[in-house]
CSV table of C-alpha atoms and ligand atoms in Angstrom, one decimal:
chain,number,residue,atom,x,y,z
V,1,UNK,CA,-20.9,-18.0,26.0
V,2,UNK,CA,-20.6,-15.9,22.8
V,3,UNK,CA,-16.8,-16.3,22.9
V,4,UNK,CA,-17.1,-20.0,23.1
V,5,UNK,CA,-19.3,-20.0,20.0
V,6,UNK,CA,-16.8,-17.8,18.1
V,7,UNK,CA,-13.9,-19.9,19.3
V,8,UNK,CA,-15.5,-23.0,17.9
V,9,UNK,CA,-16.0,-21.4,14.5
V,10,UNK,CA,-12.5,-20.0,14.2
V,11,UNK,CA,-10.9,-23.3,15.4
V,12,UNK,CA,-12.9,-25.2,12.8
V,13,UNK,CA,-11.8,-22.7,10.1
V,14,UNK,CA,-8.2,-22.8,11.3
V,15,UNK,CA,-8.1,-26.6,11.0
V,16,UNK,CA,-9.6,-26.7,7.5
V,17,UNK,CA,-7.6,-23.8,6.1
V,18,UNK,CA,-4.3,-25.1,7.7
V,19,UNK,CA,-4.8,-28.4,5.9
V,20,UNK,CA,-4.4,-26.6,2.5
V,21,UNK,CA,-0.9,-25.5,1.7
V,22,UNK,CA,-0.8,-21.7,1.6
V,23,UNK,CA,-1.1,-20.2,-1.8
V,24,UNK,CA,0.3,-16.8,-2.6
V,25,UNK,CA,3.7,-15.0,-2.2
V,26,UNK,CA,5.3,-13.3,0.8
V,27,UNK,CA,6.0,-9.7,0.1
V,28,UNK,CA,9.7,-9.1,-0.7
V,29,UNK,CA,9.8,-5.6,-2.2
V,30,UNK,CA,10.5,-4.5,1.3
V,31,UNK,CA,13.3,-7.0,2.0
V,32,UNK,CA,12.9,-7.2,5.7
V,33,UNK,CA,9.3,-8.4,5.2
V,34,UNK,CA,10.6,-11.5,3.4
V,35,UNK,CA,12.2,-12.8,6.7
V,36,UNK,CA,8.9,-13.9,8.1
V,37,UNK,CA,8.2,-17.6,8.6
V,38,UNK,CA,6.2,-19.1,5.7
V,39,UNK,CA,3.0,-20.8,6.7
V,40,UNK,CA,2.4,-18.6,9.8
V,41,UNK,CA,-1.3,-18.4,10.5
V,42,UNK,CA,-3.2,-16.9,13.4
V,43,UNK,CA,-6.7,-15.7,14.1
V,44,UNK,CA,-7.9,-13.6,17.1
V,45,UNK,CA,-11.3,-12.3,18.2
V,46,UNK,CA,-11.9,-9.4,20.5
V,47,UNK,CA,-15.3,-8.7,22.2
V,48,UNK,CA,-16.5,-5.2,23.0
V,49,UNK,CA,-15.5,-5.6,26.7
V,50,UNK,CA,-11.9,-6.3,25.6
V,51,UNK,CA,-11.9,-10.1,26.1
V,52,UNK,CA,-9.9,-12.0,23.5
V,53,UNK,CA,-9.4,-15.5,22.3
V,54,UNK,CA,-7.7,-17.0,19.3
V,55,UNK,CA,-6.0,-19.9,17.5
V,56,UNK,CA,-2.7,-20.5,15.8
V,57,UNK,CA,0.0,-17.8,15.9
V,58,UNK,CA,-2.4,-15.2,17.4
V,59,UNK,CA,0.3,-13.9,19.9
V,60,UNK,CA,3.1,-13.6,17.3
V,61,UNK,CA,3.9,-10.0,16.3
V,62,UNK,CA,4.1,-9.1,12.6
V,63,UNK,CA,4.4,-6.0,10.5
V,64,UNK,CA,1.0,-4.2,10.3
V,65,UNK,CA,2.0,-2.2,7.2
V,66,UNK,CA,-1.0,-0.6,5.6
V,67,UNK,CA,-3.3,-1.4,8.5
V,68,UNK,CA,-1.6,1.6,10.2
V,69,UNK,CA,-3.4,3.8,7.6
V,70,UNK,CA,-6.6,3.4,9.6
V,71,UNK,CA,-4.9,4.7,12.8
V,72,UNK,CA,-3.3,7.7,11.2
V,73,UNK,CA,-6.5,8.6,9.5
V,74,UNK,CA,-8.4,8.3,12.8
V,75,UNK,CA,-5.8,10.7,14.4
V,76,UNK,CA,-6.2,13.2,11.6
V,77,UNK,CA,-10.0,13.0,11.5
V,78,UNK,CA,-10.1,13.8,15.2
V,79,UNK,CA,-8.6,17.2,14.4
V,80,UNK,CA,-9.6,18.1,10.9
V,81,UNK,CA,-13.2,18.4,9.9
V,82,UNK,CA,-14.5,18.0,6.3
V,83,UNK,CA,-11.6,20.1,5.0
V,84,UNK,CA,-9.5,17.0,4.8
V,85,UNK,CA,-11.6,15.7,1.9
V,86,UNK,CA,-10.4,18.6,-0.4
V,87,UNK,CA,-7.0,16.9,-0.3
V,88,UNK,CA,-7.9,13.2,-0.5
V,89,UNK,CA,-10.9,11.6,-2.1
V,90,UNK,CA,-13.2,8.8,-0.8
V,91,UNK,CA,-13.8,6.7,-3.8
V,92,UNK,CA,-12.4,3.2,-4.5
V,93,UNK,CA,-9.4,3.5,-6.7
V,94,UNK,CA,-9.7,0.4,-8.8
V,95,UNK,CA,-5.9,0.4,-9.1
V,96,UNK,CA,-2.9,-1.0,-7.2
V,97,UNK,CA,-2.0,0.4,-3.8
V,98,UNK,CA,1.1,2.1,-5.0
V,99,UNK,CA,-0.1,3.3,-8.4
V,100,UNK,CA,1.1,6.6,-9.8
V,101,UNK,CA,-1.1,6.9,-13.0
V,102,UNK,CA,-4.4,8.1,-11.5
V,103,UNK,CA,-2.7,10.9,-9.7
V,104,UNK,CA,-1.7,12.8,-12.8
V,105,UNK,CA,-5.3,12.8,-14.2
V,106,UNK,CA,-6.6,13.8,-10.9
V,107,UNK,CA,-4.2,16.7,-10.2
V,108,UNK,CA,-2.4,15.1,-7.3
V,109,UNK,CA,-5.5,14.4,-5.2
V,110,UNK,CA,-5.4,10.7,-4.3
V,111,UNK,CA,-8.6,8.7,-4.7
V,112,UNK,CA,-8.8,7.6,-1.0
V,113,UNK,CA,-6.8,7.6,2.2
V,114,UNK,CA,-5.9,3.9,2.0
V,115,UNK,CA,-3.9,3.8,-1.2
V,116,UNK,CA,-0.3,4.8,-0.5
V,117,UNK,CA,-0.7,8.3,-2.1
V,118,UNK,CA,-3.8,9.0,0.1
V,119,UNK,CA,-2.1,7.7,3.2
V,120,UNK,CA,0.9,9.9,2.5
V,121,UNK,CA,-1.3,13.0,2.4
V,122,UNK,CA,-2.9,11.9,5.7
V,123,UNK,CA,0.5,11.4,7.3
V,124,UNK,CA,1.7,14.8,6.0
V,125,UNK,CA,-1.2,16.5,7.7
V,126,UNK,CA,-0.6,14.4,10.9
V,127,UNK,CA,3.0,15.7,10.9
V,128,UNK,CA,1.6,19.2,10.8
V,129,UNK,CA,-0.6,18.5,13.8
V,130,UNK,CA,1.9,16.9,16.2
V,131,UNK,CA,5.4,18.1,17.4
V,132,UNK,CA,6.5,14.5,17.7
V,133,UNK,CA,4.5,12.6,15.2
V,134,UNK,CA,6.1,9.1,15.5
V,135,UNK,CA,5.7,9.2,19.3
V,136,UNK,CA,2.1,10.4,18.8
V,137,UNK,CA,1.3,7.5,16.5
V,138,UNK,CA,2.7,5.0,18.8
V,139,UNK,CA,0.9,6.4,21.8
V,140,UNK,CA,-2.4,6.4,19.8
V,141,UNK,CA,-2.0,2.8,18.8
V,142,UNK,CA,-1.1,1.8,22.4
V,143,UNK,CA,-4.1,3.5,23.8
V,144,UNK,CA,-6.6,1.9,21.4
V,145,UNK,CA,-5.0,-1.5,21.8
V,146,UNK,CA,-5.0,-1.1,25.6
V,147,UNK,CA,-1.4,-2.2,25.7
V,148,UNK,CA,2.0,-0.5,26.0
V,149,UNK,CA,3.9,-3.4,24.5
V,150,UNK,CA,3.7,-2.0,20.9
V,151,UNK,CA,6.8,-0.7,19.1
V,152,UNK,CA,8.2,0.2,15.7
V,153,UNK,CA,10.2,-2.5,14.1
V,154,UNK,CA,13.3,-0.5,13.3
V,155,UNK,CA,14.7,-3.2,10.9
V,156,UNK,CA,11.5,-3.1,8.9
V,157,UNK,CA,11.3,0.7,9.0
V,158,UNK,CA,14.9,1.0,7.8
V,159,UNK,CA,14.4,-1.6,5.1
V,160,UNK,CA,11.4,0.2,3.7
V,161,UNK,CA,13.1,3.6,3.9
V,162,UNK,CA,16.0,2.2,1.8
V,163,UNK,CA,13.5,0.9,-0.8
V,164,UNK,CA,11.1,3.8,-0.8
V,165,UNK,CA,11.6,5.0,-4.4
V,166,UNK,CA,7.9,4.5,-5.3
V,167,UNK,CA,6.6,6.2,-2.2
V,168,UNK,CA,9.1,9.0,-2.6
V,169,UNK,CA,7.9,9.4,-6.2
V,170,UNK,CA,4.3,9.6,-5.1
V,171,UNK,CA,5.1,12.2,-2.4
V,172,UNK,CA,7.2,14.4,-4.7
V,173,UNK,CA,4.6,14.2,-7.4
V,174,UNK,CA,1.8,15.3,-5.1
V,175,UNK,CA,4.1,18.0,-3.7
V,176,UNK,CA,4.4,19.4,-7.2
V,177,UNK,CA,0.6,19.8,-7.2
V,178,UNK,CA,0.8,21.5,-3.8
V,179,UNK,CA,-0.8,18.6,-2.0
V,180,UNK,CA,2.1,17.8,0.4
V,181,UNK,CA,2.8,20.6,2.9
V,182,UNK,CA,6.0,19.5,4.7
V,183,UNK,CA,9.3,17.9,3.9
V,184,UNK,CA,9.1,14.7,1.7
V,185,UNK,CA,12.0,13.1,3.6
V,186,UNK,CA,10.3,13.6,7.0
V,187,UNK,CA,7.1,12.3,5.5
V,188,UNK,CA,8.7,9.1,4.2
V,189,UNK,CA,10.5,8.5,7.5
V,190,UNK,CA,7.3,8.8,9.5
V,191,UNK,CA,5.3,6.7,7.0
V,192,UNK,CA,7.9,3.9,7.0
V,193,UNK,CA,7.8,3.9,10.8
V,194,UNK,CA,4.0,3.8,11.0
V,195,UNK,CA,4.0,0.8,8.6
V,196,UNK,CA,6.7,-1.0,10.6
V,197,UNK,CA,4.6,-1.2,13.8
V,198,UNK,CA,4.6,-4.8,15.0
V,199,UNK,CA,1.5,-6.2,16.5
V,200,UNK,CA,-0.1,-9.6,17.1
V,201,UNK,CA,-3.6,-10.6,15.9
V,202,UNK,CA,-4.7,-10.3,19.5
V,203,UNK,CA,-3.5,-6.7,19.8
V,204,UNK,CA,-4.9,-5.8,16.3
V,205,UNK,CA,-8.3,-7.2,17.1
V,206,UNK,CA,-8.3,-5.2,20.4
V,207,UNK,CA,-7.2,-2.0,18.7
V,208,UNK,CA,-10.2,-2.0,16.3
V,209,UNK,CA,-12.8,-2.2,19.2
V,210,UNK,CA,-13.1,1.6,19.2
V,211,UNK,CA,-14.6,1.3,15.7
V,212,UNK,CA,-16.7,-1.7,16.7
V,213,UNK,CA,-18.2,0.6,19.4
V,214,UNK,CA,-18.8,3.6,17.1
V,215,UNK,CA,-15.8,5.6,18.2
V,216,UNK,CA,-15.3,4.8,21.9
V,217,UNK,CA,-12.1,3.3,23.2
V,218,UNK,CA,-13.3,0.5,25.5
V,219,UNK,CA,-10.0,0.5,27.4
V,220,UNK,CA,-10.4,4.0,28.9
V,221,UNK,CA,-13.9,5.1,27.9
V,222,UNK,CA,-12.5,7.9,25.8
V,223,UNK,CA,-14.4,9.0,22.7
V,224,UNK,CA,-11.8,8.7,19.8
V,225,UNK,CA,-14.2,9.7,17.1
V,226,UNK,CA,-17.7,11.1,16.9
V,227,UNK,CA,-20.4,8.6,15.8
V,228,UNK,CA,-20.5,10.3,12.5
V,229,UNK,CA,-16.7,10.2,11.9
V,230,UNK,CA,-16.5,6.6,13.1
V,231,UNK,CA,-19.2,5.8,10.5
V,232,UNK,CA,-17.2,7.6,7.8
V,233,UNK,CA,-14.0,5.8,8.6
V,234,UNK,CA,-15.7,2.4,8.7
V,235,UNK,CA,-17.4,3.1,5.4
V,236,UNK,CA,-14.0,3.9,3.8
V,237,UNK,CA,-12.7,0.5,5.1
V,238,UNK,CA,-15.6,-1.2,3.5
V,239,UNK,CA,-15.2,0.5,0.1
V,240,UNK,CA,-11.4,1.0,0.0
V,241,UNK,CA,-9.7,-1.2,2.5
V,242,UNK,CA,-8.4,-3.8,0.0
V,243,UNK,CA,-7.2,-1.6,-2.9
V,244,UNK,CA,-8.5,-3.0,-6.2
V,245,UNK,CA,-9.9,-6.0,-4.4
V,246,UNK,CA,-12.2,-4.0,-2.2
V,247,UNK,CA,-15.4,-4.9,-4.1
V,248,UNK,CA,-14.5,-8.5,-4.0
V,249,UNK,CA,-13.8,-8.4,-0.2
V,250,UNK,CA,-17.1,-6.7,0.5
V,251,UNK,CA,-18.9,-9.3,-1.7
V,252,UNK,CA,-17.2,-12.3,-0.1
V,253,UNK,CA,-16.9,-11.1,3.5
V,254,UNK,CA,-19.4,-8.3,4.0
V,255,UNK,CA,-17.4,-6.4,6.6
V,256,UNK,CA,-15.4,-3.2,6.9
V,257,UNK,CA,-11.7,-4.3,7.0
V,258,UNK,CA,-8.2,-3.3,6.3
V,259,UNK,CA,-5.2,-5.3,5.0
V,260,UNK,CA,-1.5,-4.9,5.0
V,261,UNK,CA,1.4,-6.4,3.0
V,262,UNK,CA,2.7,-8.0,6.2
V,263,UNK,CA,-0.2,-10.4,5.7
V,264,UNK,CA,-2.5,-9.0,8.4
V,265,UNK,CA,-6.2,-8.3,7.9
V,266,UNK,CA,-8.5,-6.8,10.5
V,267,UNK,CA,-12.3,-6.5,10.2
V,268,UNK,CA,-15.2,-6.0,12.6
V,269,UNK,CA,-18.9,-6.5,13.0
V,270,UNK,CA,-20.3,-3.3,14.6
V,271,UNK,CA,-21.5,-3.8,18.1
V,272,UNK,CA,-20.3,-7.4,18.2
V,273,UNK,CA,-16.7,-8.2,17.7
V,274,UNK,CA,-13.4,-7.4,16.0
V,275,UNK,CA,-11.4,-10.1,14.3
V,276,UNK,CA,-7.7,-10.2,13.0
V,277,UNK,CA,-6.1,-12.8,10.8
V,278,UNK,CA,-2.4,-13.1,9.9
V,279,UNK,CA,-1.0,-15.2,7.1
V,280,UNK,CA,1.9,-13.7,5.2
V,281,UNK,CA,1.2,-15.2,1.7
V,282,UNK,CA,-0.4,-12.6,-0.5
V,283,UNK,CA,-2.4,-12.6,-3.6
V,284,UNK,CA,-1.7,-10.4,-6.6
V,285,UNK,CA,-3.5,-7.4,-5.0
V,286,UNK,CA,-1.2,-7.5,-1.9
V,287,UNK,CA,-3.9,-9.0,0.4
V,288,UNK,CA,-3.5,-12.2,2.5
V,289,UNK,CA,-5.0,-15.2,0.7
V,290,UNK,CA,-5.7,-17.1,3.9
V,291,UNK,CA,-6.8,-13.9,5.6
V,292,UNK,CA,-9.6,-13.3,3.1
V,293,UNK,CA,-10.5,-17.0,2.9
V,294,UNK,CA,-10.8,-17.2,6.7
V,295,UNK,CA,-13.0,-14.1,7.0
V,296,UNK,CA,-15.3,-15.3,4.2
V,297,UNK,CA,-15.7,-18.6,6.0
V,298,UNK,CA,-16.2,-16.8,9.3
V,299,UNK,CA,-19.1,-14.5,8.2
V,300,UNK,CA,-20.6,-17.4,6.2
V,301,UNK,CA,-20.5,-19.9,9.1
V,302,UNK,CA,-21.7,-17.3,11.6
V,303,UNK,CA,-24.4,-16.1,9.3
V,304,UNK,CA,-23.7,-12.5,10.3
V,305,UNK,CA,-22.1,-9.7,8.4
V,306,UNK,CA,-23.1,-6.0,8.2
V,307,UNK,CA,-25.8,-7.0,5.7
P,401,LIG,N1,4.6,0.1,3.6
P,401,LIG,C1,3.9,-0.5,2.5
P,401,LIG,C2,4.2,0.4,1.2
P,401,LIG,O1,4.1,1.6,1.3
P,401,LIG,C3,2.5,-0.6,2.7
P,401,LIG,C4,1.7,-1.2,1.6
P,401,LIG,C5,0.6,-2.1,2.0
P,401,LIG,O2,0.6,-2.7,3.1
P,401,LIG,N2,-0.3,-2.4,1.1
P,401,LIG,O3,4.5,-0.1,0.2
């Protein structure tokens, strides 16, 4: 019943958005990302019981990029209590995702865990927690997505690793402030791999159901995060999930969400549904133009957001 209603809304949105030629630019600063088919567009919805439906290219896998930052943060939050927040802040940055400038003023403590610097700190702590961090990340994502068919895209990982000067600079700079514990090379390798994970809209929508349900993985009933930590992670998505466009996303869409430069966006309505959109053309902030447009239309047509 409910799914029929959601499906009608996303089908209508898909038709009207598809009729407008996509604006924006496919990311090419990681060369392998530029290989994606222009005009790709998919939407998937997942309900708390795990059922899914979608339109367009909702089964096509794409590079999740920065959406992976939510998974790694969840993994680290499971193990580290409030001490994590000494090393990474929780304020919107108001600057681009890969900016270096703020870090100098703020003594190597990144503003939040979703800009690259913050995500690097989180992944550095994750490497300290797991013997085989890449395997641990993959197995976490598979468990929350309820699917084993999720892998690193080695071509994308290699391409990013070969063009990682900016992330290397961020990591070395933070290490000089004592805010990176392990080897920078290992860190960048793990980070490039986590960003390269390939997932479809359907898999992404499913993998955020644990946040939709306040920390419980619907696929095996396991509690991933306490209610309080799930609240904190969701609040960070609302305030920091879209870099220096986070305020505008909250204003237009009214949901916690996270974007990646592969063109994916995932968002959720607590207790009701999780939704993923993929369209690779990005705006100047590195967020999918059609993705934001779709989600704005969705909460407007549905008349439901978190507000
Ligand atoms: N892997 C990308 C990078 O580090 C992720 C950026 C993003 O998706 N915003 O540049």
